XYZ file of C-alpha atoms in Angstrom:
710
model
C 0.000 0.000 0.000
C 2.979 2.308 0.420
C 3.185 2.199 -3.371
C -0.534 1.962 -3.866
C -1.131 1.893 -7.608
C -4.449 3.701 -7.521
C -2.805 7.003 -6.780
C 0.508 6.540 -8.508
C -0.760 5.384 -11.870
C -3.943 7.410 -12.266
C -2.640 9.487 -15.162
C -1.305 6.423 -16.951
C -4.603 4.622 -16.575
C -6.533 7.589 -17.928
C -4.321 7.630 -21.005
C -4.595 3.869 -21.458
C -8.375 3.973 -21.011
C -8.691 6.630 -23.679
C -6.566 4.644 -26.145
C -8.509 1.462 -25.470
C -11.837 3.277 -25.861
C -12.950 2.034 -22.458
C -16.507 3.013 -21.572
C -17.630 3.857 -18.056
C -18.732 1.167 -15.691
C -22.459 1.654 -15.308
C -23.975 1.727 -11.834
C -26.673 -0.802 -10.971
C -30.007 -0.246 -12.678
C -32.464 0.568 -9.903
C -36.194 0.609 -10.497
C -37.147 3.734 -8.559
C -40.845 2.972 -8.921
C -40.364 -0.075 -6.690
C -38.568 1.966 -4.035
C -41.361 4.540 -4.098
C -43.743 1.856 -2.786
C -41.699 1.247 0.370
C -43.632 3.779 2.439
C -46.656 1.498 2.303
C -44.806 -1.157 4.311
C -44.393 1.009 7.403
C -46.760 2.668 9.860
C -44.908 5.728 11.143
C -45.598 9.339 12.043
C -42.913 12.042 12.203
C -43.591 15.161 14.235
C -41.034 17.941 14.049
C -40.953 20.193 17.114
C -40.324 23.945 17.022
C -36.608 23.308 16.456
C -37.216 20.764 13.717
C -36.112 17.838 15.877
C -37.879 14.682 14.642
C -40.102 12.818 17.101
C -40.739 9.470 15.437
C -43.771 7.404 16.442
C -44.039 3.906 14.972
C -46.348 0.999 15.620
C -43.414 -1.441 15.481
C -39.731 -0.902 16.167
C -39.122 -1.358 12.440
C -41.601 1.430 11.672
C -39.711 3.752 14.013
C -36.354 2.872 12.428
C -37.839 3.567 8.993
C -39.050 6.976 10.179
C -35.695 7.835 11.759
C -33.914 7.098 8.481
C -36.385 9.145 6.467
C -36.070 12.146 8.797
C -32.290 11.891 8.817
C -32.236 11.663 5.023
C -34.377 14.807 4.825
C -31.826 16.654 6.948
C -28.537 15.126 5.755
C -28.969 12.763 2.807
C -25.543 13.620 1.372
C -23.715 12.421 4.477
C -25.914 9.349 4.912
C -25.224 8.173 1.365
C -21.516 8.942 1.710
C -21.374 6.721 4.802
C -23.155 3.953 2.903
C -20.767 4.180 -0.042
C -17.754 4.164 2.278
C -18.852 1.118 4.244
C -19.568 -0.720 0.997
C -16.073 0.045 -0.265
C -17.527 1.997 -3.196
C -16.487 5.504 -2.242
C -13.747 5.716 -4.878
C -16.302 4.878 -7.568
C -17.904 8.248 -6.789
C -15.160 10.368 -5.200
C -12.187 9.181 -7.245
C -8.631 8.100 -6.347
C -8.430 9.980 -3.024
C -10.994 7.555 -1.586
C -9.311 4.393 -2.879
C -7.370 3.742 0.333
C -10.607 3.780 2.313
C -12.107 1.192 -0.033
C -8.924 -0.849 0.341
C -9.223 -0.641 4.125
C -12.763 -2.059 4.019
C -11.470 -5.075 2.125
C -8.383 -5.454 4.285
C -10.564 -5.506 7.414
C -12.742 -8.229 5.921
C -15.879 -6.253 6.730
C -18.085 -7.745 4.071
C -16.854 -11.297 4.485
C -17.950 -11.038 8.126
C -21.320 -9.468 7.279
C -22.165 -12.011 4.587
C -21.102 -14.924 6.791
C -22.991 -13.924 9.923
C -25.894 -11.677 8.948
C -28.535 -14.425 9.012
C -27.069 -16.458 11.873
C -25.282 -14.149 14.354
C -27.586 -11.146 14.165
C -31.048 -11.317 15.727
C -34.173 -11.115 13.582
C -35.071 -7.908 15.451
C -31.775 -6.277 14.456
C -32.132 -7.419 10.840
C -35.661 -6.020 10.670
C -34.579 -2.664 12.083
C -31.528 -2.457 9.826
C -33.618 -3.168 6.728
C -36.333 -0.728 7.813
C -33.753 2.022 8.259
C -32.325 1.153 4.825
C -35.820 1.406 3.347
C -36.252 4.886 4.822
C -33.129 5.979 2.947
C -34.328 4.205 -0.203
C -37.704 5.936 -0.159
C -36.204 9.380 0.293
C -33.639 8.706 -2.432
C -36.328 7.504 -4.835
C -38.343 10.658 -4.137
C -35.268 12.853 -4.700
C -33.269 11.135 -7.471
C -31.303 14.293 -8.299
C -29.565 13.970 -4.899
C -28.553 10.347 -5.373
C -25.007 9.420 -6.352
C -24.268 6.468 -8.598
C -24.205 3.129 -6.776
C -26.085 4.361 -3.675
C -29.502 2.768 -4.203
C -30.802 0.428 -3.107
C -29.421 0.520 0.433
C -29.717 -2.776 2.332
C -29.739 -3.717 5.993
C -26.314 -5.244 5.500
C -24.931 -1.804 4.630
C -25.888 -0.537 8.090
C -24.405 -3.532 9.880
C -21.180 -3.161 7.895
C -21.026 0.444 9.074
C -20.703 -0.624 12.718
C -18.060 -3.244 11.876
C -16.006 -0.707 9.944
C -16.325 2.474 12.000
C -16.191 1.439 15.646
C -12.526 0.292 15.658
C -11.615 3.747 14.337
C -12.704 5.299 17.630
C -9.878 3.617 19.535
C -7.343 4.414 16.801
C -7.175 1.307 14.619
C -6.736 3.415 11.467
C -3.771 5.319 12.919
C -2.049 2.132 14.076
C -2.510 0.499 10.689
C -1.294 3.490 8.677
C 1.779 3.867 10.899
C 3.007 0.476 9.705
C 3.734 1.907 6.279
C 5.992 4.844 7.098
C 5.593 5.436 10.865
C 3.079 8.234 10.201
C -0.158 7.542 12.110
C -2.615 8.932 9.581
C -6.306 8.934 10.395
C -9.476 8.968 8.381
C -10.698 12.525 8.029
C -14.081 13.019 9.640
C -15.274 16.281 8.130
C -14.943 18.537 5.119
C -14.161 17.624 1.524
C -11.703 14.922 2.602
C -14.139 13.138 4.957
C -13.673 9.358 5.058
C -10.316 9.525 3.260
C -6.885 9.197 4.859
C -5.152 12.452 5.699
C -1.842 13.542 7.206
C -3.595 16.433 8.932
C -4.252 15.950 12.618
C -7.929 15.312 13.198
C -10.073 17.199 15.712
C -10.022 15.643 19.138
C -12.774 13.091 19.663
C -13.042 13.686 23.364
C -16.152 13.596 25.508
C -17.340 13.758 29.063
C -20.123 12.357 31.159
C -21.116 13.035 34.768
C -23.664 11.242 36.952
C -24.846 12.519 40.335
C -26.572 10.255 42.888
C -29.571 11.480 44.917
C -27.589 11.760 48.160
C -25.104 14.098 46.451
C -27.891 16.164 44.910
C -29.322 19.261 46.594
C -32.908 18.202 45.866
C -32.666 14.413 45.882
C -32.715 14.136 42.101
C -30.486 11.863 40.049
C -28.591 13.840 37.436
C -26.785 12.885 34.238
C -24.690 15.048 31.917
C -24.344 13.720 28.365
C -21.600 15.696 26.638
C -19.814 14.021 23.762
C -17.236 15.937 21.712
C -17.402 15.192 18.013
C -16.746 17.000 14.735
C -19.585 19.465 14.173
C -20.282 18.154 10.659
C -19.609 14.970 8.725
C -20.075 11.214 9.189
C -19.698 11.216 13.001
C -21.525 14.460 13.790
C -24.473 14.151 16.172
C -28.057 14.088 14.966
C -30.803 14.482 17.567
C -34.018 12.435 17.539
C -36.802 11.183 19.785
C -37.883 7.591 19.066
C -41.027 5.825 20.230
C -42.679 2.558 19.225
C -45.545 0.510 20.628
C -43.084 -2.369 21.087
C -41.262 -0.558 23.904
C -38.622 1.526 22.148
C -38.693 4.928 23.875
C -35.430 6.852 23.546
C -34.358 10.465 23.330
C -30.832 11.409 22.387
C -28.464 11.489 19.452
C -27.088 9.254 16.743
C -24.763 9.373 13.718
C -25.647 9.384 10.006
C -26.329 5.791 9.007
C -27.034 4.529 12.529
C -30.543 3.102 13.160
C -30.467 3.560 16.964
C -29.808 6.219 19.569
C -26.123 5.956 20.490
C -26.426 7.850 23.743
C -29.283 9.522 25.530
C -32.042 8.306 27.853
C -35.339 6.469 28.065
C -37.876 6.726 30.903
C -35.815 4.494 33.182
C -32.135 5.197 32.534
C -29.591 6.993 30.409
C -25.931 7.074 29.561
C -23.234 9.289 28.118
C -20.658 7.779 25.765
C -17.017 8.839 25.845
C -14.103 7.612 23.758
C -11.618 5.309 25.463
C -8.434 3.975 23.913
C -7.086 0.900 25.658
C -4.526 -1.114 23.704
C -6.798 -3.124 21.417
C -4.564 -3.600 18.340
C -1.722 -6.089 18.041
C 0.973 -6.059 15.356
C 2.965 -9.208 14.593
C 6.186 -9.260 12.553
C 6.157 -12.273 10.279
C 9.095 -14.267 8.947
C 8.711 -15.116 5.263
C 10.012 -18.274 3.640
C 13.110 -17.131 1.662
C 12.203 -19.666 -1.023
C 8.483 -18.854 -1.173
C 7.293 -15.439 -0.003
C 3.719 -16.672 0.070
C 4.542 -18.607 3.222
C 5.241 -17.429 6.775
C 6.766 -19.167 9.776
C 4.479 -20.369 12.571
C 5.536 -22.783 15.315
C 8.469 -23.999 13.228
C 6.342 -24.711 10.134
C 5.914 -22.790 6.893
C 2.266 -21.860 6.490
C 0.612 -20.562 3.319
C -1.016 -17.156 3.299
C -4.651 -17.095 2.328
C -4.784 -14.786 -0.681
C -7.533 -12.960 -2.441
C -7.873 -9.869 -4.564
C -9.294 -6.469 -3.634
C -11.234 -5.255 -6.662
C -11.642 -1.479 -6.336
C -13.633 0.544 -8.801
C -12.209 4.060 -9.145
C -13.732 7.046 -10.884
C -11.012 8.611 -13.007
C -12.464 11.275 -15.279
C -16.135 12.133 -15.738
C -18.046 8.874 -16.199
C -14.848 6.903 -16.794
C -14.078 4.299 -14.127
C -11.451 1.607 -13.887
C -11.310 -1.471 -11.669
C -7.994 -1.880 -9.907
C -6.907 -5.156 -8.383
C -4.777 -5.221 -5.261
C -3.580 -8.466 -3.634
C -4.669 -9.186 -0.067
C -2.841 -11.579 2.241
C -4.205 -13.173 5.402
C -2.354 -15.103 8.061
C -3.820 -16.849 11.088
C -3.238 -13.590 12.977
C -5.279 -11.468 10.562
C -4.575 -9.426 7.428
C -0.901 -9.208 6.493
C 1.000 -6.399 4.813
C 4.131 -7.008 2.765
C 6.173 -3.826 3.122
C 9.720 -2.828 2.231
C 10.820 -2.940 5.873
C 9.105 -6.229 6.721
C 5.900 -8.215 6.654
C 3.375 -7.515 9.402
C 0.052 -9.023 10.433
C -2.523 -7.152 12.451
C -5.239 -8.275 14.858
C -7.727 -5.986 16.593
C -10.672 -5.955 18.942
C -13.912 -6.150 17.012
C -12.501 -7.821 13.901
C -15.336 -9.731 12.268
C -17.839 -8.511 14.878
C -21.286 -7.769 13.420
C -23.595 -7.895 16.500
C -23.162 -4.262 17.576
C -26.710 -3.297 16.585
C -28.083 -6.021 18.866
C -26.113 -4.545 21.754
C -27.302 -0.998 21.072
C -30.927 -2.137 20.779
C -30.613 -3.840 24.152
C -29.124 -0.669 25.649
C -31.945 1.421 24.146
C -34.592 -0.864 25.662
C -32.963 -1.528 29.041
C -35.129 -0.532 32.001
C -32.790 -1.275 34.921
C -29.124 -1.343 35.832
C -29.144 -5.152 35.572
C -30.586 -5.013 32.045
C -28.140 -2.294 31.038
C -25.194 -4.388 32.226
C -26.634 -7.447 30.488
C -26.685 -5.411 27.280
C -23.050 -4.403 27.755
C -22.206 -8.051 28.435
C -23.225 -8.941 24.868
C -19.677 -7.778 24.207
C -19.969 -6.576 20.613
C -18.864 -2.964 21.108
C -15.067 -2.775 20.613
C -14.613 0.223 22.928
C -16.410 3.292 24.402
C -17.019 4.286 28.024
C -20.498 4.640 29.436
C -21.395 7.001 32.286
C -24.741 5.756 33.594
C -27.641 6.943 35.760
C -31.180 5.688 36.327
C -34.538 6.429 37.916
C -33.681 4.307 40.969
C -30.729 6.565 41.804
C -27.978 4.222 40.590
C -24.913 5.743 38.956
C -21.925 4.053 37.346
C -18.958 4.378 35.023
C -18.056 1.441 32.756
C -14.694 1.354 30.990
C -16.274 -0.817 28.342
C -14.233 -2.614 25.678
C -13.657 -5.956 24.018
C -10.459 -6.882 25.871
C -8.611 -9.769 24.166
C -7.601 -12.724 26.318
C -3.852 -12.345 25.876
C -1.002 -14.439 27.221
C 0.593 -12.924 30.306
C 4.264 -11.951 30.367
C 4.506 -10.205 26.994
C 4.603 -6.496 26.242
C 1.525 -6.290 24.069
C 2.065 -2.633 23.244
C 5.141 -3.532 21.166
C 5.379 -5.499 17.917
C 5.093 -9.208 18.623
C 6.881 -12.186 17.061
C 4.655 -13.690 14.410
C 5.969 -17.228 14.662
C 4.407 -18.080 18.062
C 0.813 -19.257 17.694
C 0.268 -18.887 21.453
C 0.184 -15.121 20.900
C -2.775 -15.327 18.507
C -5.680 -14.682 20.861
C -9.126 -15.890 19.844
C -11.443 -14.798 22.669
C -12.343 -11.792 24.804
C -12.526 -11.243 28.534
C -15.999 -11.328 30.055
C -17.867 -8.165 30.997
C -17.136 -8.877 34.663
C -13.446 -8.152 33.980
C -13.894 -4.547 32.815
C -13.036 -1.674 35.178
C -16.245 -0.208 36.585
C -17.305 2.176 39.342
C -20.799 1.555 40.736
C -22.570 3.776 43.283
C -19.441 5.125 45.022
C -19.739 6.752 48.449
C -18.809 10.125 46.904
C -22.153 10.236 45.098
C -20.694 11.030 41.679
C -18.892 9.421 38.771
C -17.351 10.973 35.695
C -15.239 10.288 32.659
C -13.469 12.745 30.383
C -11.346 10.410 28.225
C -9.164 9.625 31.222
C -8.067 6.510 33.027
C -10.832 4.491 34.708
C -8.704 4.616 37.848
C -9.919 8.218 38.222
C -13.694 8.018 37.965
C -14.689 9.584 41.289
C -12.978 10.273 44.616
C -12.592 7.932 47.566
C -13.494 4.230 47.719
C -15.280 2.359 44.960
C -12.951 3.172 42.071
C -11.040 0.458 40.181
C -7.468 -0.110 41.335
C -4.622 -0.742 38.854
C -3.310 -3.775 40.721
C -6.597 -5.591 40.095
C -6.192 -5.612 36.315
C -3.848 -7.492 34.023
C -1.269 -5.380 32.182
C -2.277 -7.301 29.034
C -5.501 -5.249 28.978
C -3.592 -2.079 28.063
C -5.783 0.130 30.239
C -5.125 3.868 29.982
C -3.466 5.597 32.921
C -3.451 9.217 31.718
C -5.631 12.118 32.759
C -7.031 15.080 30.870
C -7.565 18.645 31.959
C -11.288 17.961 31.915
C -10.896 15.023 34.290
C -8.786 17.120 36.680
C -11.372 19.889 36.627
C -14.261 17.470 37.188
C -12.478 15.894 40.131
C -11.734 19.293 41.649
C -15.152 20.843 41.032
C -17.335 17.849 41.895
C -15.470 16.953 45.074
C -15.543 20.542 46.372
C -19.137 21.316 45.482
C -20.999 19.859 48.452
C -24.574 19.094 47.435
C -24.980 19.636 43.697
C -27.970 21.456 42.220
C -28.986 21.714 38.580
C -27.314 25.137 38.422
C -24.158 23.728 39.999
C -23.913 21.031 37.333
C -24.391 23.661 34.622
C -21.572 25.743 36.062
C -19.304 22.713 36.273
C -20.040 21.641 32.708
C -19.305 25.131 31.382
C -16.133 25.636 33.409
C -13.586 27.619 31.359
C -10.311 26.929 33.178
C -7.211 24.851 32.743
C -6.307 23.065 35.949
C -3.160 23.933 37.861
C -2.294 20.226 38.060
C -2.384 19.692 34.289
C 1.045 18.682 33.015
C 0.915 21.262 30.211
C 0.210 24.022 32.752
C 3.046 22.819 34.975
C 5.417 22.976 31.995
C 4.135 26.423 31.099
C 4.713 27.707 34.635
C 8.245 26.302 34.600
C 8.888 28.158 31.348
C 7.566 31.390 32.843
C 9.626 30.900 36.014
C 12.806 30.851 33.926
C 12.084 34.442 32.937
C 12.443 36.219 29.624
C 16.142 36.994 29.707
C 16.893 34.257 27.157
C 14.181 35.392 24.776
C 14.631 37.999 22.042
C 13.463 41.453 23.064
C 10.716 41.265 20.460
C 9.049 38.490 22.480
C 9.104 40.233 25.863
C 5.657 41.769 25.494
C 4.203 38.385 24.524
C 5.984 36.773 27.479
C 4.507 39.350 29.869
C 1.035 38.824 28.458
C 1.405 35.053 28.785
C 2.584 35.477 32.384
C -0.549 37.506 33.168
C -2.925 34.795 31.968
C -5.317 33.431 34.612
C -5.789 30.008 32.892
C -9.271 31.055 31.746
C -10.773 30.828 28.256
C -13.530 33.428 28.534
C -14.465 35.265 25.357
C -13.450 38.650 26.816
C -10.044 37.499 28.028
C -7.220 39.374 26.244
C -4.444 36.964 27.189
C -6.295 33.761 26.353
C -5.774 33.719 22.567
C -2.003 33.980 22.922
C -1.977 31.486 25.785
C -4.280 28.848 24.306
C -2.620 28.828 20.873
C 0.776 28.559 22.560
C -0.409 25.871 24.961
C -2.305 23.705 22.450
C 0.773 21.781 21.176
C 1.591 20.932 24.801
C -1.932 19.615 25.318
C -1.741 17.676 22.042
C 1.570 16.112 23.044
C -0.374 13.801 25.342
C -1.437 12.057 22.122
C 1.328 12.939 19.675
C 4.233 12.505 22.140
C 5.988 15.334 20.314
C 8.645 17.441 22.017
C 7.338 20.995 22.340
C 9.505 24.110 22.587
C 7.305 26.687 24.319
C 9.465 29.615 23.202
C 9.074 28.573 19.577
C 5.331 28.142 20.002
C 5.091 31.552 21.641
C 6.924 33.164 18.736
C 4.726 31.443 16.152
C 1.594 32.477 18.013
C 2.750 36.068 18.364
C 3.431 36.286 14.622
C 0.084 34.666 13.820
C -1.915 37.069 16.006
C -0.092 40.125 14.683
C -0.695 39.034 11.099
C -4.367 38.179 11.583
C -5.447 40.691 14.225
C -2.716 43.376 14.230
C -2.155 42.839 17.957
C -1.096 40.087 20.343
C -4.007 40.611 22.749
C -7.238 40.438 20.755
C -10.358 39.446 22.618
C -10.463 35.662 22.791
C -13.963 35.675 21.284
C -12.688 37.603 18.262
C -10.257 34.777 17.533
C -12.334 31.704 18.437
C -15.710 31.832 16.744
C -18.650 29.599 15.958
C -19.469 29.828 12.238
C -22.594 28.733 10.431
C -23.302 29.990 6.955
C -22.801 33.765 6.880
C -23.146 34.088 10.656
C -20.549 33.799 13.389
C -20.532 34.187 17.148
C -17.757 34.617 19.750
C -16.951 31.550 21.834
C -15.716 30.693 25.292
C -13.743 27.516 25.904
C -10.883 25.728 24.221
C -9.078 22.421 23.704
C -9.423 20.051 26.673
C -11.652 22.551 28.482
C -14.951 21.340 29.943
C -16.463 23.847 27.512
C -14.634 21.996 24.743
C -13.811 23.954 21.584
C -11.410 22.795 18.860
C -10.777 25.220 16.020
C -9.233 25.207 12.556
C -7.410 28.111 11.016
C -9.338 29.934 8.339
C -7.041 30.018 5.268
C -8.833 33.148 4.070
C -7.755 35.006 7.202
C -9.669 36.353 10.158
C -11.000 34.289 13.020
C -10.577 30.592 13.634
C -13.569 28.321 12.973
C -15.020 25.996 15.600
C -14.954 22.488 14.075
C -15.217 20.024 16.974
C -15.810 19.628 20.673
C -19.064 20.495 22.417
C -21.731 19.533 19.913
C -24.726 17.714 21.384
C -25.261 18.341 25.095
C -27.993 16.868 27.267
C -28.895 17.375 30.938
C -31.142 14.609 32.335
C -32.877 14.424 35.720
C -35.003 11.846 37.542
C -36.989 13.195 40.481
C -37.697 11.321 43.734
C -40.655 9.590 42.083
C -38.538 8.407 39.158
C -40.040 10.817 36.620
C -37.562 11.864 33.942
C -37.042 15.258 32.326
C -34.252 16.574 30.140
C -32.895 19.556 28.263
C -30.523 19.586 25.307
C -28.726 21.709 22.761
C -27.162 21.035 19.357
C -24.277 23.044 17.941
C -26.208 24.089 14.815
C -29.664 22.599 14.374
C -31.520 19.631 12.939
C -31.121 20.646 9.276
C -27.516 19.588 8.923
C -26.983 20.572 5.279
C -29.997 22.599 4.142
C -28.954 26.239 4.473
C -32.428 27.340 3.391
C -34.074 25.611 6.359
C -35.066 27.640 9.429
C -33.415 24.869 11.434
C -30.012 25.179 9.764
C -28.645 27.345 12.587
C -31.553 28.048 14.928
C -29.838 26.428 17.927
C -26.450 28.077 17.341
C -27.258 31.327 19.237
C -28.376 29.280 22.254
C -25.319 27.038 21.956
C -22.804 29.888 22.072
C -24.568 31.436 25.077
C -24.439 28.100 26.956
C -28.199 27.757 26.930
C -30.457 24.855 26.005
C -34.084 23.915 25.373
C -36.546 21.333 26.717
C -36.605 17.819 25.304
C -40.296 17.095 24.726
C -41.039 13.563 25.874
C -44.846 13.417 25.792
C -46.920 13.392 22.614
C -49.239 16.143 23.820
C -46.293 18.444 24.477
C -44.748 17.648 21.106
C -48.005 18.360 19.279
C -48.425 21.653 21.121
C -45.055 22.797 19.729
C -45.090 21.003 16.370
C -43.754 22.706 13.271
C -44.629 19.761 10.995
C -46.616 16.520 11.348
C -46.462 13.981 8.515
C -46.106 10.395 7.350
C -43.364 9.554 4.838
């Protein structure tokens, strides 16, 4: 793949195709009239509230899934179909050579072999029905709007949705970066927004952080159970949040958010319980260095024997010029460990948590329908979700944090975070640890739990937290902390009884913590003084020294400080060496060029953009008010691209009655700039406000902006 022919030989292929008079490969012939009849199969009603959020009422679960897909297609059909094409491995047929590596990755991961082999036997009938119903919702909308449909998209099948889980979930713990680093030690990731979405990029991706907080009744000022759901995702693209309320007469009753192409709520709440999802990254990928037979490079050494690779071909259709497409063939090799890569510096096999796993929809359906802590844990115990933390609360007052993952059963005594010898079959694990082995914190004495992409060993204060000595080093459990985790620990433990207003203030905290390693390094730099800096930097040094660690929009030192500090914060992931003086100089030059001063108001630099509008922001990277920005190449302010996106505050009163409030970074109409819901939540979002989640039909109807059946 380091010499992947799709990119290298594009121009040659175009010339050859022209000489050979090659015609375009035609997409499948779809009878749209048949797809237009799909609405008759489903009994569903969609009610849009005053913010355009779809409340989907179906007779059966399948009806509700159909309605969710139709509503999501109305709001973001372009992204939904792009996700479908990517998970099919057909993105390059539409987007061209830049998407070819993504299509190759799908084949290397064996996504479709797993789906075809297990769809009818491993997946429940309920999950298959819901997946197909969701696919039919996309099909109906596409048939009604054929001008929006790309070649090869229709018809969508239930298998496409299942393949999406199998493909995407390992990316959350960094499988794509680990794989790409094998080629030239550069951990590239799949881009998750913009024109390069779902293609590999060298550009660092926005942080996929998150946080969740649960407060028990005895820690609450009014005896309520509280839950903060606060995931940090890109604001647009294939993993941007979409809000929905789902209800069926078969017991599905969820409010929350999901991704394009996902037929369930991924985090939110029902009447009985709720959870916040946060990204965790235990060591879930293993790389093995193989020894090839010097006389036959299609064999590798295993337990003293030469073993043949399984080989097959990756056929990738690539759009080259206009309607012209060409099918490229790339060899694929598979060892007993997993897919193998023959590279100039060696041959490597890779094995990862979730490989071949297709039951994730069953697990999410069980989570959506759980009505107690026992049922929620039974859903997690299905063990088909490769990673992701859950911060949990319920109507009975239970709270918990689960460091959930598919932990391989690995042999003790090896350093599993390094490359492994490929000739020892004992190192090829074939099972996962049970749910009972995962680190979890249940109902601690402190009355609160939290996670902010930090180690599970810091999930509260006091007794009840997991202890490192109780877990095998083969599990690769994270030990690091984030600024957000330090702030949550400090603020929650010092708060006394916590009211709704207290939790709001904690969530929207704007400070870096004094105990954060990046802040400690910054203070050491400042303590050394400015005598070794050029005179031209003295004013910037003095401004940096005056900074109070806050990221308020009216702070005049924050822009200089945050832009200087960001590489230090990032180094937790990148492990890069950071020279603060160099970063300070670069930041000073940047601010002078863009704003003609080194102390612009922070809110003039960091802004929330939507269409022609923009608003000043508080917050920053690894702040509880999480904001991650990209530079605007046209000059001016930086654009908010990730971080706080969908936020939900949930409460259960002493009688177990649930209520919630939420906010989305933009609005329900993800792509339609002409819609009144394209940016109607943005002004509330920037002012740290929210709106009620309407849970009862009467309330929804009283505030309905549209009521219809697809």
